[in-house]
Amino acid sequence: MTDIVTLQHASGWGVGDLFFFVDFLRDNRRDGFNDTDYYGELYANFSLGKISGKPVGFGPVKDIGLLAGINKGGDPKVLKYLPGVRLSWDAPGFQFLNTDFTAYIDRSEGVAKGGAPAESDSYMIDVNWAYPFAIGKQRFSIEGHTEYIGKRSNEFGTPVSAWILSQPQFRWDLGNALYEKPDKLFVGIEYQYWRNKLGDKNTTESRPQILAVWRF
């Protein structure tokens, strides 16, 4: 079993929006993997609509953004840069619905410095969303993301398979239900599906996870 505590931030700003998270991990086995570790991702989106002060969308696309991302892991000494483009969709009922297209540029330290094998560069396509809704006085949301990262090879020339990672969440606004204080305390479930986990074509993970969220 692995315990995960996540610090997550999402905000809008004058020229776009910012999202990041850091996972702090600890498992119950001393095997050199996730004994204690961290992994984080940060994405800064620069909205062309906000920058220009004019609509830049077309059809169902309400905005286009320039995206700058970074992924970093502790023990494996992994570092990825993800520059790209974001399409923000005009989807009724959604708080947001985006499709991101980025490069996946590896600058990891590699085996020689005690990390996971460095990899060649690839690309990522990610769909991320939040869909809030209410049933009577109860407030819920379905949110999360699904990413596809293309195949590549590691520093030993071994193929690294393309993977699909999907992490949808179902949240119930418990703070609103119990204390009439919405958007503070949520409980629910996250389902994680990871095909070709970490690029291993023989490993597919599928598991539900209990979710509790406190919003500052």
Coordinates of N, CA, C and O in Angstrom, one line a residue, residues 13-188:
W13 N -4.7 34.1 -13.7 CA -3.9 35.4 -13.5 C -4.1 36.2 -14.8 O -4.8 35.9 -15.7
G14 N -3.5 37.4 -14.8 CA -3.8 38.4 -15.8 C -3.6 37.9 -17.3 O -4.3 38.4 -18.1
V15 N -2.6 37.0 -17.5 CA -2.4 36.6 -18.9 C -2.6 35.1 -19.1 O -2.2 34.5 -20.1
G16 N -3.2 34.4 -18.1 CA -3.5 33.0 -18.3 C -3.9 32.3 -17.0 O -4.6 32.8 -16.2
D17 N -3.3 31.1 -16.8 CA -3.6 30.4 -15.6 C -2.4 29.5 -15.2 O -1.5 29.2 -16.0
L18 N -2.4 29.0 -14.0 CA -1.3 28.3 -13.4 C -1.9 27.1 -12.7 O -2.9 27.2 -11.9
F19 N -1.2 25.9 -12.9 CA -1.6 24.7 -12.2 C -0.3 23.9 -11.8 O 0.6 23.8 -12.6
F20 N -0.3 23.5 -10.5 CA 0.8 22.6 -10.1 C 0.3 21.6 -9.0 O -0.6 21.9 -8.3
F21 N 1.0 20.5 -8.9 CA 0.8 19.6 -7.8 C 2.1 19.0 -7.4 O 3.0 18.9 -8.3
V22 N 2.2 18.6 -6.2 CA 3.4 17.8 -5.7 C 2.8 16.7 -4.9 O 2.0 16.9 -3.9
D23 N 3.1 15.4 -5.3 CA 2.8 14.2 -4.5 C 3.9 13.9 -3.6 O 5.1 13.7 -4.0
F24 N 3.6 13.6 -2.3 CA 4.5 13.1 -1.3 C 4.1 11.7 -1.1 O 3.0 11.4 -0.6
L25 N 5.0 10.7 -1.3 CA 4.7 9.3 -1.3 C 5.4 8.6 -0.3 O 6.6 8.8 0.0
R26 N 4.7 7.6 0.3 CA 5.4 6.6 1.3 C 4.7 5.3 1.2 O 3.4 5.3 1.3
D27 N 5.4 4.2 1.0 CA 4.8 2.9 1.0 C 5.2 2.1 2.2 O 6.0 2.6 3.0
N28 N 4.6 1.0 2.4 CA 4.8 0.2 3.6 C 5.8 -0.9 3.4 O 5.9 -1.9 4.2
R29 N 6.7 -0.8 2.3 CA 7.7 -1.8 2.1 C 9.0 -1.0 1.8 O 9.1 0.0 1.2
R30 N 10.1 -1.5 2.4 CA 11.4 -1.0 2.2 C 12.1 -1.7 1.0 O 12.9 -2.6 1.2
D31 N 11.7 -1.3 -0.2 CA 12.2 -2.0 -1.4 C 13.0 -1.0 -2.3 O 13.3 -1.4 -3.4
G32 N 13.2 0.2 -1.9 CA 13.9 1.2 -2.7 C 13.1 1.9 -3.7 O 13.6 2.7 -4.5
F33 N 11.7 1.6 -3.7 CA 10.8 2.3 -4.7 C 9.7 2.9 -3.9 O 8.9 2.2 -3.2
N34 N 9.6 4.2 -3.9 CA 8.5 5.0 -3.3 C 8.5 4.8 -1.7 O 7.5 4.9 -1.1
D35 N 9.7 4.4 -1.2 CA 9.8 4.3 0.3 C 9.4 5.6 0.9 O 8.5 5.7 1.7
T36 N 10.1 6.7 0.5 CA 9.7 8.1 0.7 C 10.1 8.8 -0.5 O 11.3 8.7 -0.9
D37 N 9.3 9.6 -1.2 CA 9.6 10.2 -2.4 C 8.7 11.3 -2.7 O 7.7 11.5 -2.0
Y38 N 9.0 12.1 -3.7 CA 8.0 13.1 -4.2 C 8.0 13.2 -5.7 O 9.0 12.7 -6.4
Y39 N 6.9 13.6 -6.3 CA 6.8 13.8 -7.7 C 5.9 15.0 -7.9 O 4.8 15.1 -7.3
G40 N 6.3 16.0 -8.8 CA 5.5 17.2 -9.1 C 5.4 17.5 -10.5 O 6.3 17.2 -11.3
E41 N 4.4 18.2 -10.9 CA 4.2 18.8 -12.2 C 3.7 20.2 -12.1 O 2.9 20.5 -11.2
L42 N 4.2 21.1 -13.0 CA 3.7 22.5 -13.0 C 3.5 22.9 -14.5 O 4.2 22.5 -15.4
Y43 N 2.3 23.6 -14.7 CA 2.0 24.0 -16.0 C 1.5 25.5 -16.0 O 0.6 25.8 -15.2
A44 N 2.2 26.3 -16.7 CA 1.8 27.7 -16.8 C 1.2 27.9 -18.2 O 1.9 27.6 -19.2
N45 N 0.0 28.4 -18.3 CA -0.7 28.6 -19.6 C -0.8 30.1 -19.9 O -1.3 30.9 -19.0
F46 N -0.3 30.6 -21.0 CA -0.4 32.0 -21.4 C -1.5 32.1 -22.5 O -1.3 31.7 -23.6
S47 N -2.6 32.7 -22.1 CA -3.8 32.8 -23.0 C -3.6 33.8 -24.0 O -3.3 35.0 -23.7
L48 N -3.7 33.5 -25.3 CA -3.5 34.5 -26.3 C -4.7 35.4 -26.3 O -4.5 36.6 -26.7
G49 N -5.9 35.0 -25.9 CA -7.0 35.9 -25.8 C -6.8 36.9 -24.7 O -7.1 38.1 -25.0
K50 N -6.3 36.5 -23.6 CA -6.0 37.5 -22.5 C -4.9 38.4 -22.9 O -4.9 39.6 -22.6
I51 N -3.9 37.9 -23.5 CA -2.7 38.8 -23.9 C -3.1 39.8 -24.9 O -2.7 41.0 -24.8
S52 N -3.9 39.4 -25.9 CA -4.3 40.3 -27.0 C -5.5 41.1 -26.7 O -5.7 42.2 -27.3
G53 N -6.3 40.7 -25.7 CA -7.5 41.4 -25.4 C -8.6 41.2 -26.4 O -9.6 41.9 -26.4
K54 N -8.4 40.2 -27.3 CA -9.4 39.9 -28.3 C -9.6 38.4 -28.4 O -8.7 37.6 -28.1
P55 N -10.8 37.9 -28.8 CA -11.0 36.5 -29.0 C -10.1 35.9 -30.0 O -9.9 36.5 -31.1
V56 N -9.5 34.8 -29.7 CA -8.6 34.1 -30.7 C -9.1 32.7 -31.0 O -8.4 32.0 -31.7
G57 N -10.2 32.3 -30.5 CA -10.8 31.0 -30.8 C -11.4 30.9 -32.1 O -11.5 31.8 -32.9
F58 N -11.9 29.7 -32.4 CA -12.5 29.4 -33.7 C -13.5 28.2 -33.4 O -13.1 27.3 -32.7
G59 N -14.7 28.3 -34.0 CA -15.7 27.2 -33.8 C -15.9 26.9 -32.3 O -16.1 27.8 -31.5
P60 N -15.7 25.7 -31.9 CA -15.9 25.3 -30.5 C -14.7 25.6 -29.6 O -14.8 25.5 -28.4
V61 N -13.6 26.1 -30.2 CA -12.4 26.5 -29.4 C -12.6 27.9 -29.0 O -12.6 28.8 -29.8
K62 N -12.6 28.2 -27.7 CA -12.9 29.5 -27.2 C -11.6 30.3 -26.9 O -11.6 31.5 -26.8
D63 N -10.4 29.5 -26.8 CA -9.2 30.2 -26.5 C -8.0 29.3 -26.9 O -8.2 28.1 -26.9
I64 N -6.9 29.9 -27.2 CA -5.6 29.2 -27.5 C -4.6 29.7 -26.5 O -4.5 30.9 -26.3
G65 N -3.8 28.8 -26.0 CA -2.8 29.2 -25.0 C -1.4 28.6 -25.4 O -1.3 27.6 -26.0
L66 N -0.4 29.3 -24.9 CA 1.0 28.7 -25.0 C 1.3 28.1 -23.7 O 1.2 28.8 -22.6
L67 N 1.7 26.9 -23.7 CA 1.9 26.1 -22.4 C 3.3 25.9 -22.1 O 4.1 25.5 -23.0
A68 N 3.7 26.0 -20.9 CA 5.1 25.7 -20.4 C 4.9 24.8 -19.2 O 4.4 25.2 -18.2
G69 N 5.5 23.6 -19.4 CA 5.3 22.6 -18.3 C 6.6 22.0 -17.8 O 7.6 22.0 -18.6
I70 N 6.7 21.5 -16.6 CA 7.8 20.8 -16.1 C 7.4 19.7 -15.2 O 6.4 19.8 -14.4
N71 N 8.0 18.5 -15.3 CA 7.7 17.4 -14.4 C 9.0 17.0 -13.7 O 10.1 16.9 -14.4
K72 N 8.9 16.7 -12.4 CA 10.2 16.4 -11.7 C 9.9 15.3 -10.7 O 8.9 15.4 -9.9
G73 N 10.8 14.3 -10.6 CA 10.7 13.3 -9.6 C 11.9 13.3 -8.7 O 13.0 13.6 -9.2
G74 N 11.8 12.9 -7.5 CA 12.9 12.9 -6.5 C 13.9 11.8 -6.7 O 15.0 12.0 -7.3
D75 N 13.6 10.6 -6.1 CA 14.5 9.5 -6.1 C 15.0 9.1 -7.5 O 16.2 8.8 -7.7
P76 N 14.1 9.0 -8.5 CA 14.5 8.6 -9.9 C 15.3 9.7 -10.6 O 15.7 9.5 -11.7
K77 N 15.3 10.9 -10.0 CA 16.1 12.1 -10.6 C 15.6 12.3 -12.1 O 16.3 12.5 -13.0
V78 N 14.2 12.3 -12.2 CA 13.6 12.5 -13.5 C 13.3 14.0 -13.7 O 12.8 14.7 -12.7
L79 N 13.5 14.6 -14.8 CA 13.2 15.9 -15.2 C 12.7 16.0 -16.6 O 13.5 15.6 -17.5
K80 N 11.5 16.5 -16.8 CA 11.0 16.6 -18.2 C 10.5 18.1 -18.4 O 9.9 18.7 -17.5
Y81 N 10.7 18.6 -19.6 CA 10.2 19.9 -20.0 C 9.1 19.7 -21.1 O 9.3 18.8 -22.0
L82 N 8.0 20.4 -20.9 CA 6.8 20.2 -21.8 C 6.3 21.5 -22.4 O 5.3 22.0 -21.9
P83 N 7.0 22.1 -23.4 CA 6.4 23.2 -24.1 C 5.4 22.8 -25.1 O 5.5 21.8 -25.7
G84 N 4.3 23.6 -25.2 CA 3.3 23.3 -26.2 C 2.2 24.3 -26.3 O 2.3 25.4 -26.0
V85 N 1.0 23.8 -26.7 CA -0.1 24.6 -27.0 C -1.4 24.0 -26.3 O -1.5 22.8 -26.3
R86 N -2.2 24.9 -25.8 CA -3.5 24.4 -25.2 C -4.7 25.0 -26.0 O -4.7 26.1 -26.3
L87 N -5.6 24.1 -26.3 CA -6.9 24.5 -26.8 C -8.0 24.4 -25.7 O -8.1 23.3 -25.1
S88 N -8.6 25.5 -25.4 CA -9.7 25.5 -24.4 C -11.0 25.5 -25.1 O -11.3 26.3 -26.0
W89 N -11.9 24.5 -24.8 CA -13.1 24.3 -25.5 C -14.3 25.0 -24.8 O -14.4 25.1 -23.6
D90 N -15.2 25.4 -25.7 CA -16.5 26.0 -25.2 C -17.5 24.9 -25.0 O -18.2 24.5 -26.0
A91 N -17.4 24.2 -23.8 CA -18.3 23.0 -23.6 C -19.3 23.4 -22.5 O -18.9 23.6 -21.4
P92 N -20.6 23.4 -22.8 CA -21.6 23.7 -21.8 C -21.5 22.9 -20.6 O -21.4 21.6 -20.7
G93 N -21.6 23.5 -19.4 CA -21.6 22.8 -18.2 C -20.2 22.6 -17.6 O -20.1 22.4 -16.3
F94 N -19.2 22.6 -18.3 CA -17.8 22.4 -17.8 C -17.3 23.7 -17.2 O -17.4 24.8 -17.8
Q95 N -16.6 23.5 -16.1 CA -15.8 24.6 -15.6 C -14.7 24.9 -16.5 O -14.3 26.0 -16.7
F96 N -14.0 23.8 -17.0 CA -13.0 24.0 -18.0 C -12.9 22.6 -18.7 O -13.2 21.6 -18.1
L97 N -12.5 22.7 -20.0 CA -12.2 21.5 -20.8 C -11.1 21.9 -21.7 O -11.3 22.7 -22.6
N98 N -9.9 21.3 -21.5 CA -8.8 21.6 -22.3 C -8.2 20.4 -23.0 O -8.2 19.3 -22.5
T99 N -7.5 20.6 -24.1 CA -6.7 19.6 -24.8 C -5.3 20.3 -24.9 O -5.1 21.3 -25.6
D100 N -4.3 19.6 -24.4 CA -2.9 20.1 -24.4 C -2.1 19.2 -25.4 O -2.1 18.0 -25.3
F101 N -1.3 19.9 -26.2 CA -0.3 19.2 -27.1 C 1.1 19.7 -26.8 O 1.3 20.9 -27.0
T102 N 1.9 18.9 -26.3 CA 3.3 19.4 -25.9 C 4.4 18.4 -26.3 O 4.1 17.2 -26.6
A103 N 5.6 18.9 -26.4 CA 6.8 18.1 -26.5 C 7.0 17.5 -25.1 O 6.5 17.9 -24.1
Y104 N 7.8 16.4 -25.1 CA 8.1 15.7 -23.8 C 9.6 15.5 -23.8 O 10.2 14.5 -24.3
I105 N 10.3 16.6 -23.4 CA 11.8 16.7 -23.5 C 12.5 16.2 -22.2 O 12.2 16.7 -21.1
D106 N 13.3 15.2 -22.3 CA 13.9 14.6 -21.2 C 15.3 15.2 -20.9 O 16.1 15.3 -21.7
R107 N 15.4 15.7 -19.6 CA 16.7 16.2 -19.1 C 17.0 15.5 -17.7 O 17.5 16.1 -16.8
S108 N 16.6 14.2 -17.6 CA 16.9 13.5 -16.4 C 18.4 13.2 -16.2 O 19.1 13.2 -17.2
E109 N 18.7 12.9 -15.0 CA 20.2 12.8 -14.7 C 20.7 11.4 -15.1 O 21.9 11.2 -15.4
G110 N 19.8 10.4 -15.2 CA 20.2 9.1 -15.7 C 20.9 8.2 -14.7 O 21.1 8.5 -13.5
V111 N 21.2 7.0 -15.1 CA 21.7 5.9 -14.3 C 23.1 6.3 -13.7 O 23.4 6.0 -12.5
A112 N 23.9 7.0 -14.4 CA 25.3 7.3 -13.9 C 25.2 8.1 -12.7 O 26.2 8.1 -11.9
K113 N 24.1 8.9 -12.4 CA 24.0 9.7 -11.2 C 23.0 9.1 -10.3 O 22.5 9.9 -9.4
G114 N 22.7 7.8 -10.4 CA 21.9 7.2 -9.4 C 20.4 7.3 -9.7 O 19.6 6.9 -8.8
G115 N 20.0 7.7 -10.9 CA 18.6 7.8 -11.2 C 18.0 6.8 -12.1 O 18.8 5.8 -12.4
A116 N 16.8 6.9 -12.5 CA 16.2 6.1 -13.5 C 16.9 6.3 -14.9 O 17.5 7.4 -15.1
P117 N 16.8 5.4 -15.8 CA 17.5 5.6 -17.1 C 16.9 6.9 -17.8 O 15.7 7.1 -17.8
A118 N 17.8 7.7 -18.3 CA 17.3 8.8 -19.1 C 16.7 8.3 -20.4 O 17.0 7.2 -20.9
E119 N 15.8 9.1 -21.0 CA 15.1 8.7 -22.2 C 15.2 9.7 -23.3 O 15.6 10.9 -23.1
S120 N 14.9 9.2 -24.5 CA 14.8 10.2 -25.7 C 13.6 11.0 -25.6 O 12.7 10.7 -24.7
D121 N 13.5 12.0 -26.4 CA 12.3 12.9 -26.3 C 11.1 12.3 -27.0 O 11.2 11.5 -27.9
S122 N 9.9 12.8 -26.6 CA 8.7 12.3 -27.2 C 7.7 13.5 -27.2 O 8.1 14.6 -27.3
Y123 N 6.4 13.1 -27.1 CA 5.4 14.1 -27.1 C 4.2 13.7 -26.2 O 4.1 12.5 -25.8
M124 N 3.4 14.6 -25.8 CA 2.2 14.3 -24.9 C 1.0 14.9 -25.4 O 1.0 16.1 -25.9
I125 N -0.1 14.2 -25.3 CA -1.5 14.8 -25.5 C -2.3 14.6 -24.3 O -2.3 13.4 -23.8
D126 N -2.8 15.6 -23.7 CA -3.5 15.5 -22.4 C -4.9 16.2 -22.5 O -5.0 17.3 -23.0
V127 N -5.9 15.5 -22.1 CA -7.3 16.1 -21.9 C -7.6 16.3 -20.5 O -7.5 15.3 -19.7
N128 N -7.9 17.5 -20.0 CA -8.2 17.8 -18.6 C -9.5 18.5 -18.5 O -9.8 19.4 -19.3
W129 N -10.2 18.3 -17.4 CA -11.6 18.8 -17.3 C -12.0 18.9 -15.9 O -11.5 18.3 -15.0
A130 N -13.1 19.7 -15.7 CA -13.8 19.8 -14.4 C -15.3 20.0 -14.8 O -15.6 21.0 -15.5
Y131 N -16.2 19.2 -14.3 CA -17.6 19.3 -14.6 C -18.4 19.3 -13.3 O -18.7 18.2 -12.7
P132 N -18.7 20.5 -12.8 CA -19.5 20.5 -11.5 C -21.0 20.4 -11.8 O -21.5 20.8 -12.9
F133 N -21.7 19.8 -10.9 CA -23.2 19.7 -11.0 C -23.8 19.5 -9.6 O -23.1 19.3 -8.6
A134 N -25.1 19.7 -9.6 CA -25.8 19.6 -8.3 C -27.0 18.6 -8.5 O -27.7 18.6 -9.6
I135 N -27.4 17.9 -7.4 CA -28.6 17.1 -7.4 C -29.3 17.6 -6.1 O -28.8 17.3 -5.0
G136 N -30.4 18.3 -6.3 CA -31.0 18.9 -5.1 C -30.1 19.9 -4.5 O -29.5 20.8 -5.2
K137 N -29.8 19.8 -3.2 CA -28.9 20.7 -2.5 C -27.5 20.1 -2.4 O -26.6 20.8 -1.9
Q138 N -27.3 18.9 -3.0 CA -25.9 18.3 -2.9 C -25.1 18.7 -4.2 O -25.6 18.7 -5.3
R139 N -23.8 19.0 -3.9 CA -22.9 19.5 -5.0 C -21.9 18.4 -5.2 O -21.3 17.8 -4.3
F140 N -21.6 18.2 -6.5 CA -20.7 17.2 -7.0 C -19.8 17.7 -8.1 O -20.1 18.8 -8.7
S141 N -18.8 17.0 -8.4 CA -18.0 17.3 -9.6 C -17.3 16.0 -10.1 O -17.0 15.1 -9.4
I142 N -17.2 16.0 -11.4 CA -16.4 15.0 -12.1 C -15.2 15.7 -12.8 O -15.4 16.6 -13.6
E143 N -14.0 15.3 -12.4 CA -12.8 16.1 -12.9 C -11.6 15.1 -13.0 O -11.7 14.0 -12.5
G144 N -10.6 15.6 -13.7 CA -9.4 14.8 -13.8 C -8.7 15.0 -15.2 O -8.9 16.1 -15.8
H145 N -8.0 14.0 -15.6 CA -7.3 14.2 -16.9 C -7.0 12.8 -17.5 O -7.0 11.8 -16.7
T146 N -6.7 12.8 -18.7 CA -6.2 11.6 -19.4 C -5.1 12.0 -20.3 O -5.2 12.9 -21.1
E147 N -3.9 11.3 -20.2 CA -2.8 11.7 -21.0 C -2.3 10.5 -21.9 O -2.4 9.3 -21.5
Y148 N -1.7 10.9 -23.0 CA -1.1 9.9 -23.9 C 0.3 10.4 -24.1 O 0.5 11.6 -24.6
I149 N 1.3 9.6 -23.8 CA 2.7 10.0 -24.0 C 3.3 9.0 -25.0 O 3.2 7.7 -24.8
G150 N 3.9 9.5 -26.1 CA 4.4 8.6 -27.2 C 5.6 7.8 -26.8 O 6.3 8.0 -25.8
K151 N 5.8 6.8 -27.6 CA 6.9 5.9 -27.4 C 8.3 6.6 -27.5 O 8.4 7.6 -28.2
R152 N 9.3 6.0 -26.9 CA 10.6 6.6 -26.9 C 11.6 5.4 -26.6 O 11.2 4.3 -26.5
S153 N 12.9 5.7 -26.3 CA 13.8 4.7 -25.9 C 14.6 5.3 -24.7 O 14.8 6.5 -24.6
N154 N 15.2 4.4 -23.9 CA 16.0 4.8 -22.8 C 17.5 4.9 -23.2 O 17.9 4.5 -24.3
E155 N 18.3 5.2 -22.3 CA 19.7 5.5 -22.6 C 20.5 4.2 -22.9 O 21.6 4.3 -23.5
F156 N 19.9 3.0 -22.7 CA 20.5 1.7 -23.1 C 19.9 1.3 -24.4 O 20.3 0.2 -24.9
G157 N 19.1 2.0 -25.1 CA 18.5 1.7 -26.3 C 17.3 0.8 -26.2 O 16.8 0.3 -27.2
T158 N 16.8 0.5 -25.0 CA 15.6 -0.3 -24.8 C 14.4 0.5 -25.1 O 14.2 1.7 -24.7
P159 N 13.4 -0.1 -25.9 CA 12.2 0.7 -26.2 C 11.4 1.0 -24.9 O 11.3 0.1 -24.0
V160 N 10.8 2.2 -24.9 CA 9.9 2.6 -23.8 C 8.5 2.8 -24.5 O 8.4 3.6 -25.4
S161 N 7.6 1.9 -24.1 CA 6.3 2.0 -24.8 C 5.5 3.2 -24.5 O 5.6 3.8 -23.5
A162 N 4.7 3.6 -25.5 CA 3.7 4.7 -25.3 C 2.7 4.3 -24.2 O 2.4 3.1 -24.0
W163 N 2.3 5.3 -23.4 CA 1.4 4.9 -22.3 C 0.1 5.8 -22.3 O 0.2 6.9 -22.9
I164 N -0.9 5.3 -21.7 CA -2.1 6.1 -21.4 C -2.3 6.0 -19.9 O -2.4 5.0 -19.3
L165 N -2.5 7.2 -19.4 CA -2.7 7.4 -17.9 C -4.0 8.2 -17.8 O -4.1 9.3 -18.2
S166 N -5.0 7.6 -17.1 CA -6.3 8.3 -16.9 C -6.6 8.3 -15.4 O -6.5 7.3 -14.8
Q167 N -6.9 9.5 -14.9 CA -7.2 9.7 -13.5 C -8.5 10.5 -13.3 O -8.4 11.6 -12.8
P168 N -9.6 9.9 -13.6 CA -10.9 10.7 -13.3 C -11.3 10.6 -11.8 O -11.0 9.6 -11.1
Q169 N -11.9 11.7 -11.3 CA -12.3 11.8 -9.9 C -13.8 12.1 -9.9 O -14.3 12.9 -10.7
F170 N -14.4 11.5 -8.9 CA -15.8 11.9 -8.5 C -15.8 12.4 -7.1 O -15.4 11.8 -6.2
R171 N -16.2 13.7 -7.0 CA -16.1 14.4 -5.7 C -17.5 14.8 -5.2 O -18.4 15.3 -6.0
W172 N -17.7 14.6 -3.9 CA -18.9 15.1 -3.3 C -18.5 16.2 -2.3 O -17.6 16.1 -1.5
D173 N -19.2 17.4 -2.4 CA -18.9 18.5 -1.5 C -19.4 18.3 -0.1 O -20.5 18.7 0.2
L174 N -18.6 17.7 0.7 CA -19.0 17.3 2.0 C -19.2 18.5 2.9 O -20.1 18.6 3.8
G175 N -18.3 19.5 2.8 CA -18.4 20.7 3.5 C -19.8 21.4 3.3 O -20.4 21.9 4.3
N176 N -20.2 21.4 2.1 CA -21.6 22.0 1.8 C -22.7 21.2 2.4 O -23.6 21.8 3.0
A177 N -22.6 19.9 2.3 CA -23.6 19.0 2.9 C -23.7 19.1 4.4 O -24.9 19.1 4.9
L178 N -22.6 19.2 5.1 CA -22.6 19.1 6.6 C -22.7 20.5 7.2 O -23.4 20.7 8.2
Y179 N -22.0 21.5 6.6 CA -21.8 22.8 7.3 C -22.3 24.0 6.5 O -22.1 25.1 6.9
E180 N -22.8 23.7 5.3 CA -23.2 24.8 4.4 C -22.0 25.7 4.1 O -22.2 26.9 3.9
K181 N -20.8 25.1 3.9 CA -19.6 25.8 3.5 C -19.1 25.2 2.3 O -18.3 24.2 2.4
P182 N -19.5 25.6 1.1 CA -19.1 24.9 -0.1 C -17.7 25.2 -0.5 O -17.1 26.1 -0.1
D183 N -17.2 24.3 -1.4 CA -15.9 24.4 -2.0 C -14.7 24.4 -1.0 O -13.7 25.0 -1.2
K184 N -14.9 23.7 0.1 CA -13.8 23.6 1.1 C -13.4 22.1 1.3 O -12.2 21.8 1.3
L185 N -14.3 21.3 1.6 CA -14.0 19.9 1.9 C -14.8 18.9 1.0 O -16.0 19.0 0.9
F186 N -14.0 18.0 0.4 CA -14.6 17.1 -0.6 C -14.1 15.7 -0.2 O -13.0 15.5 0.2
V187 N -15.0 14.7 -0.5 CA -14.6 13.3 -0.4 C -15.1 12.6 -1.7 O -16.0 13.1 -2.4
G188 N -14.5 11.5 -2.0 CA -14.9 10.8 -3.2 C -14.0 9.7 -3.6 O -13.4 9.1 -2.7

